[in-house]
JSON list of C-alpha atoms in Angstrom, two decimals:
[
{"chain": "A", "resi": 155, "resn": "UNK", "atom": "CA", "xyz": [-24.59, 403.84, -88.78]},
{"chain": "A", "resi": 156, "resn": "UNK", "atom": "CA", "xyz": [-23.77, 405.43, -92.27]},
{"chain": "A", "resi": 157, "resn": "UNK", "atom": "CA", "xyz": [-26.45, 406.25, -94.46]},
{"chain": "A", "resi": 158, "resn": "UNK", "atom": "CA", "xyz": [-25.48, 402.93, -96.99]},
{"chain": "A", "resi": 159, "resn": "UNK", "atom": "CA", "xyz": [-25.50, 400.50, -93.98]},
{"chain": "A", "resi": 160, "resn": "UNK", "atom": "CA", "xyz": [-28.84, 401.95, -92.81]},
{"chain": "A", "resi": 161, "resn": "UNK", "atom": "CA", "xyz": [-30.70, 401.95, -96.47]},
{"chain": "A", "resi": 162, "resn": "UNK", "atom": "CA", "xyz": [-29.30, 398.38, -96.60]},
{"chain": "A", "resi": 163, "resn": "UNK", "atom": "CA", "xyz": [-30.69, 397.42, -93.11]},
{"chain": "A", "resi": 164, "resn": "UNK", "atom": "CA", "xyz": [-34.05, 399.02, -94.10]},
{"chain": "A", "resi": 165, "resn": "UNK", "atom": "CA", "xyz": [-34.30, 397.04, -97.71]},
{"chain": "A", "resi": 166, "resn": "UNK", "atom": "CA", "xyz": [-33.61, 393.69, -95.36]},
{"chain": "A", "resi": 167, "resn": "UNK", "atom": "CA", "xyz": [-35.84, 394.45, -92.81]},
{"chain": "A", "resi": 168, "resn": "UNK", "atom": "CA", "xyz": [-38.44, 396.87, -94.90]},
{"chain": "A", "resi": 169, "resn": "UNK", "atom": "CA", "xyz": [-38.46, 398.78, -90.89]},
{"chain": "A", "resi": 170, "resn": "UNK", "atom": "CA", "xyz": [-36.98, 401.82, -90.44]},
{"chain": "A", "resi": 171, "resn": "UNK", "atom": "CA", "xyz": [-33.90, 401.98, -88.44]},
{"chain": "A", "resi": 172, "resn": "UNK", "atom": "CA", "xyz": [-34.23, 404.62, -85.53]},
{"chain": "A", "resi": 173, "resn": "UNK", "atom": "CA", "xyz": [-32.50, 405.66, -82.48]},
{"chain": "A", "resi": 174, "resn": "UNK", "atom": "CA", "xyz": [-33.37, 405.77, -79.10]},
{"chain": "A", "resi": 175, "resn": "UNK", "atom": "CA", "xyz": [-32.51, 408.87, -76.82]},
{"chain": "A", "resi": 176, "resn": "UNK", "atom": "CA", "xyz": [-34.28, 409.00, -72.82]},
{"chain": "A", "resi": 177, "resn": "UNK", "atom": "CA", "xyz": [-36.55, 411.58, -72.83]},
{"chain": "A", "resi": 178, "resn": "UNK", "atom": "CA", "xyz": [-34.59, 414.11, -70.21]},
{"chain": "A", "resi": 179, "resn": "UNK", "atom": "CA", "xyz": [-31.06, 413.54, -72.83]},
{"chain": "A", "resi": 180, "resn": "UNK", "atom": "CA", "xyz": [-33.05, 414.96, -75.83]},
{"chain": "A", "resi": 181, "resn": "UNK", "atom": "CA", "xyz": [-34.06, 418.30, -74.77]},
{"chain": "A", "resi": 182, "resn": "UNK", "atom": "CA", "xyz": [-30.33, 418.68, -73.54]},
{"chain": "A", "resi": 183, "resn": "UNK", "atom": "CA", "xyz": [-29.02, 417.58, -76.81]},
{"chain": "A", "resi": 184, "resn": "UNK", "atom": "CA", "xyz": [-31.31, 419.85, -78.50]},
{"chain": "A", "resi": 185, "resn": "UNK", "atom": "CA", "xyz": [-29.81, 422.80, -76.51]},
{"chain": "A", "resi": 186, "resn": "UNK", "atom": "CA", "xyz": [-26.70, 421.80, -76.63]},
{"chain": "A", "resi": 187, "resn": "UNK", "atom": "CA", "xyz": [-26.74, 421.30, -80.63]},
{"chain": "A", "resi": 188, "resn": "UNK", "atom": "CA", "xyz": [-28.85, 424.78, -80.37]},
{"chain": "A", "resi": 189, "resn": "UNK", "atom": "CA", "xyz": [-25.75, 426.20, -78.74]},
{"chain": "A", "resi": 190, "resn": "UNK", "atom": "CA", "xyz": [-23.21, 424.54, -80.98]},
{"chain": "A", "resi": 191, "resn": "UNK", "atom": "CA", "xyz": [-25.24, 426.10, -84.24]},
{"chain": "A", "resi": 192, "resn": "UNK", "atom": "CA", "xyz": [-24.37, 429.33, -82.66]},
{"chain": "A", "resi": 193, "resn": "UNK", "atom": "CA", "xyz": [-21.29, 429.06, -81.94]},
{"chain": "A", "resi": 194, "resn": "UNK", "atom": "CA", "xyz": [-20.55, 427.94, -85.07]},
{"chain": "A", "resi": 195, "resn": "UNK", "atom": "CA", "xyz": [-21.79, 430.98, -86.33]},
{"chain": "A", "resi": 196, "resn": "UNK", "atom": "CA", "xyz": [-19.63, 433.38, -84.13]},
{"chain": "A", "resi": 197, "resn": "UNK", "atom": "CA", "xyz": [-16.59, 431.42, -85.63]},
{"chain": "A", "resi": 198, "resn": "UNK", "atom": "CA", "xyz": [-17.71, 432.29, -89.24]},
{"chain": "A", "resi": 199, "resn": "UNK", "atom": "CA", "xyz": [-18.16, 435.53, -88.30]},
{"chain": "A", "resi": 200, "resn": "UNK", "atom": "CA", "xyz": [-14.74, 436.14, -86.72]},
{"chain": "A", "resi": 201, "resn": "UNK", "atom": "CA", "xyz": [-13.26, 434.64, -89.72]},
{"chain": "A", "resi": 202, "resn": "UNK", "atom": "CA", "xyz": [-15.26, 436.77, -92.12]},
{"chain": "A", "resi": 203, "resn": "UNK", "atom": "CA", "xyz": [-14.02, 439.79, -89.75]},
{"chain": "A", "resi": 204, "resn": "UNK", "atom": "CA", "xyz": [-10.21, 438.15, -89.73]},
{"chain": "A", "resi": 205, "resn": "UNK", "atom": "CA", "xyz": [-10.10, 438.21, -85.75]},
{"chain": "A", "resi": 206, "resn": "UNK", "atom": "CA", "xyz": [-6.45, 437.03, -84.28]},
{"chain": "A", "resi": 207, "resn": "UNK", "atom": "CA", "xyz": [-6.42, 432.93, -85.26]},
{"chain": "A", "resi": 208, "resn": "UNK", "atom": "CA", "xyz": [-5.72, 432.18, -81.85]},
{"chain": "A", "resi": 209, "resn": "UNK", "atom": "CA", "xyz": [-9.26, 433.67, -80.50]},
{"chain": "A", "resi": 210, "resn": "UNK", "atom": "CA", "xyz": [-11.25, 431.46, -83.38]},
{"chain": "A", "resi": 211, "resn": "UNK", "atom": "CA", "xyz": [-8.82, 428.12, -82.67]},
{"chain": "A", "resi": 212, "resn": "UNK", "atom": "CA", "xyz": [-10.37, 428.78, -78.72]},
{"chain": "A", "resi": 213, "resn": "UNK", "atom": "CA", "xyz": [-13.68, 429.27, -80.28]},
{"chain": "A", "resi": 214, "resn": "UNK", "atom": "CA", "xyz": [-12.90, 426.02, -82.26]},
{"chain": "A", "resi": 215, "resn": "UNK", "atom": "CA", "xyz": [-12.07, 424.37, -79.52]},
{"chain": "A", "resi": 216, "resn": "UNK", "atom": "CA", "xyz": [-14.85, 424.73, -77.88]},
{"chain": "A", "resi": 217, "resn": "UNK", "atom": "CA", "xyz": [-17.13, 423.57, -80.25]},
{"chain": "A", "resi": 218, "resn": "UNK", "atom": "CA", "xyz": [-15.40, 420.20, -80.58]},
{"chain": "A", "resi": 219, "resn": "UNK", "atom": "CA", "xyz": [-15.61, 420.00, -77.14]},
{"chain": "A", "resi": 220, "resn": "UNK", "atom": "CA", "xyz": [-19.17, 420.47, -77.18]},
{"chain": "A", "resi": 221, "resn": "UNK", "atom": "CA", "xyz": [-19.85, 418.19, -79.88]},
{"chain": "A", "resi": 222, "resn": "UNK", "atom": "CA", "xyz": [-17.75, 415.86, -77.57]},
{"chain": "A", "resi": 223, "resn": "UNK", "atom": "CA", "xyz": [-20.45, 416.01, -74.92]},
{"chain": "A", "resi": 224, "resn": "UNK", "atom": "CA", "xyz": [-23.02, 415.80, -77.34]},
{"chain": "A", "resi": 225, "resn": "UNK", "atom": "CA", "xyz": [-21.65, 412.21, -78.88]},
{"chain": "A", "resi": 226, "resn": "UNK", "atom": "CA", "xyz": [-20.75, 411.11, -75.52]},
{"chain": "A", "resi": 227, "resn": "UNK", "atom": "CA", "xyz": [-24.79, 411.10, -74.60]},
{"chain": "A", "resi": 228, "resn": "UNK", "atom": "CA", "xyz": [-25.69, 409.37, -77.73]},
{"chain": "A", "resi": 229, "resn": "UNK", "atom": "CA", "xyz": [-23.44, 407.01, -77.67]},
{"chain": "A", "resi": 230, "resn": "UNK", "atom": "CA", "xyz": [-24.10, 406.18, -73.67]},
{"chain": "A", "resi": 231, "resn": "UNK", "atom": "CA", "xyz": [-28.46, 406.05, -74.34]},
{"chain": "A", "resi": 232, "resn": "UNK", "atom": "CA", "xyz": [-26.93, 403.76, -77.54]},
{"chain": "A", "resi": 233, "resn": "UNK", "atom": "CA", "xyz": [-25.28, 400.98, -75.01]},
{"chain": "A", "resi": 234, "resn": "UNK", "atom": "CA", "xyz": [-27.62, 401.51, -72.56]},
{"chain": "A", "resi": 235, "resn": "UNK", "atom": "CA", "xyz": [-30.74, 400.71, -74.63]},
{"chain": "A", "resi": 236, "resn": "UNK", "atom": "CA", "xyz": [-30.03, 399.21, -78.04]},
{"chain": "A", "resi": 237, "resn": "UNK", "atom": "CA", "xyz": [-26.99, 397.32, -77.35]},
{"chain": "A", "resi": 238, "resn": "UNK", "atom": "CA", "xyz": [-28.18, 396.13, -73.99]},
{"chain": "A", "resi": 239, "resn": "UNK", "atom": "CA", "xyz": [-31.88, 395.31, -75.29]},
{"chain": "A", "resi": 240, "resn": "UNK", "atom": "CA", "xyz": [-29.79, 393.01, -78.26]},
{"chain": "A", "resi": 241, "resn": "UNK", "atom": "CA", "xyz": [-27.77, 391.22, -75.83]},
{"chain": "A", "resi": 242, "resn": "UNK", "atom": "CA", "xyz": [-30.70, 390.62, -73.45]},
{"chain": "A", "resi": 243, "resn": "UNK", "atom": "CA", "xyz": [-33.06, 388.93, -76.12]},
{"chain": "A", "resi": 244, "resn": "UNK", "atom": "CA", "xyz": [-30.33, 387.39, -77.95]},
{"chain": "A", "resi": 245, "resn": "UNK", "atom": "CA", "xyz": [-31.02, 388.89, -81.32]},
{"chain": "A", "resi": 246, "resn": "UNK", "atom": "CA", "xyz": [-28.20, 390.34, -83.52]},
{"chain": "A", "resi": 247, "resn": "UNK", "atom": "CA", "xyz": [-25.69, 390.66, -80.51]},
{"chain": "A", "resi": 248, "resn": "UNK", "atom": "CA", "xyz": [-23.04, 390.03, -82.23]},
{"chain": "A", "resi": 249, "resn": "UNK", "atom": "CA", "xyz": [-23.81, 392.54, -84.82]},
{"chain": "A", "resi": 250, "resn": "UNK", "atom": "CA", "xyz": [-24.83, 395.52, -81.96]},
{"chain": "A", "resi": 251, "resn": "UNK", "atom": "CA", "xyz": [-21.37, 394.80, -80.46]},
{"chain": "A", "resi": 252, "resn": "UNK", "atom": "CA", "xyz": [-19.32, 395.18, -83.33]},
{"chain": "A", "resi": 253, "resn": "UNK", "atom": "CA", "xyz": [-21.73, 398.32, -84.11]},
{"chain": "A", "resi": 254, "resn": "UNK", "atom": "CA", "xyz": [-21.22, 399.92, -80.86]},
{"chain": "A", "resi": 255, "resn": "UNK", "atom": "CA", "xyz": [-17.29, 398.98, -80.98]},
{"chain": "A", "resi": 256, "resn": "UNK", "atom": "CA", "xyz": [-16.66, 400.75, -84.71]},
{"chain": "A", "resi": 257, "resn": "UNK", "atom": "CA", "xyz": [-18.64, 403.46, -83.35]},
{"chain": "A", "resi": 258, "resn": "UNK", "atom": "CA", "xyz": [-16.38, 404.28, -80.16]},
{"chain": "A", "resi": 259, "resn": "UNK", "atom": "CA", "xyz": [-13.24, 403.67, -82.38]},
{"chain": "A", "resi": 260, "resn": "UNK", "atom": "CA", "xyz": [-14.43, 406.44, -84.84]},
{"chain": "A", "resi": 261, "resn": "UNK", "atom": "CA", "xyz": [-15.60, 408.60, -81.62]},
{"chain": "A", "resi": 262, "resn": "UNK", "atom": "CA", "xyz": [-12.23, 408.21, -80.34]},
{"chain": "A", "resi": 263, "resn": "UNK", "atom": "CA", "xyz": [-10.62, 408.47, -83.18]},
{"chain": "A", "resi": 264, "resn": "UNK", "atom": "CA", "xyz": [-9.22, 404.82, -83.48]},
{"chain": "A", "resi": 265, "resn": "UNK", "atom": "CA", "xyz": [-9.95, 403.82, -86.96]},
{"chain": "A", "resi": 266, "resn": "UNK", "atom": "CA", "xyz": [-7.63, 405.22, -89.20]},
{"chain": "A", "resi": 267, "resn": "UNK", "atom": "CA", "xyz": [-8.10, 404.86, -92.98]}
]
């Protein structure tokens, strides 16, 4: 959810939005967005050095890739516990499954503007 479409939510609801990640996921994410941070680092290094493109397009690579896994988490604890819990009691189901959809489409790279 963008940052408009969550103040939004809030002023409707006047309750804070949040997320819900299992316990075991979000000390992997955290090491894996740990990791990410520095590798992201290396690559500005090896740009500020001017090492051969091809070597920092790998490095590159593998930080998408990462960030890949990352999403793919999130987005799995997403269906499994917010989208499911909606559909379950009935409440907003309609409006978790569009959600969920426009969030896969921009994960995979669906929506084009």
């Amino acid at each position: 959810m963008n940052r408009e479409s969550r103040e939004e939510h809030e002023s409707l609801t006047e309750a804070p939005l949040h997320g819900y990640i299992k316990a075991d996921h979000k000390d992997k994410l955290a090491n894996r967005l740990k990791r990410i941070e520095g590798q992201v680092r290396g690559v500005e290094r090896m740009v500020e050095r001017e090492d051969y493109c091809v070597d920092v397009l790998t490095q590159i690579s593998s930080i998408i890739a990462a960030a890949e896994r990352v999403a793919s988490i999130l987005l799995r604890d997403h269906i499994e516990h917010c989208v499911r819990e909606s559909i379950e009691s009935g409440e907003d189901s309609d409006e978790k499954l569009d959600e969920v959809t426009k969030a896969i489409e921009r994960f995979l790279k669906l929506e084009r503007s």
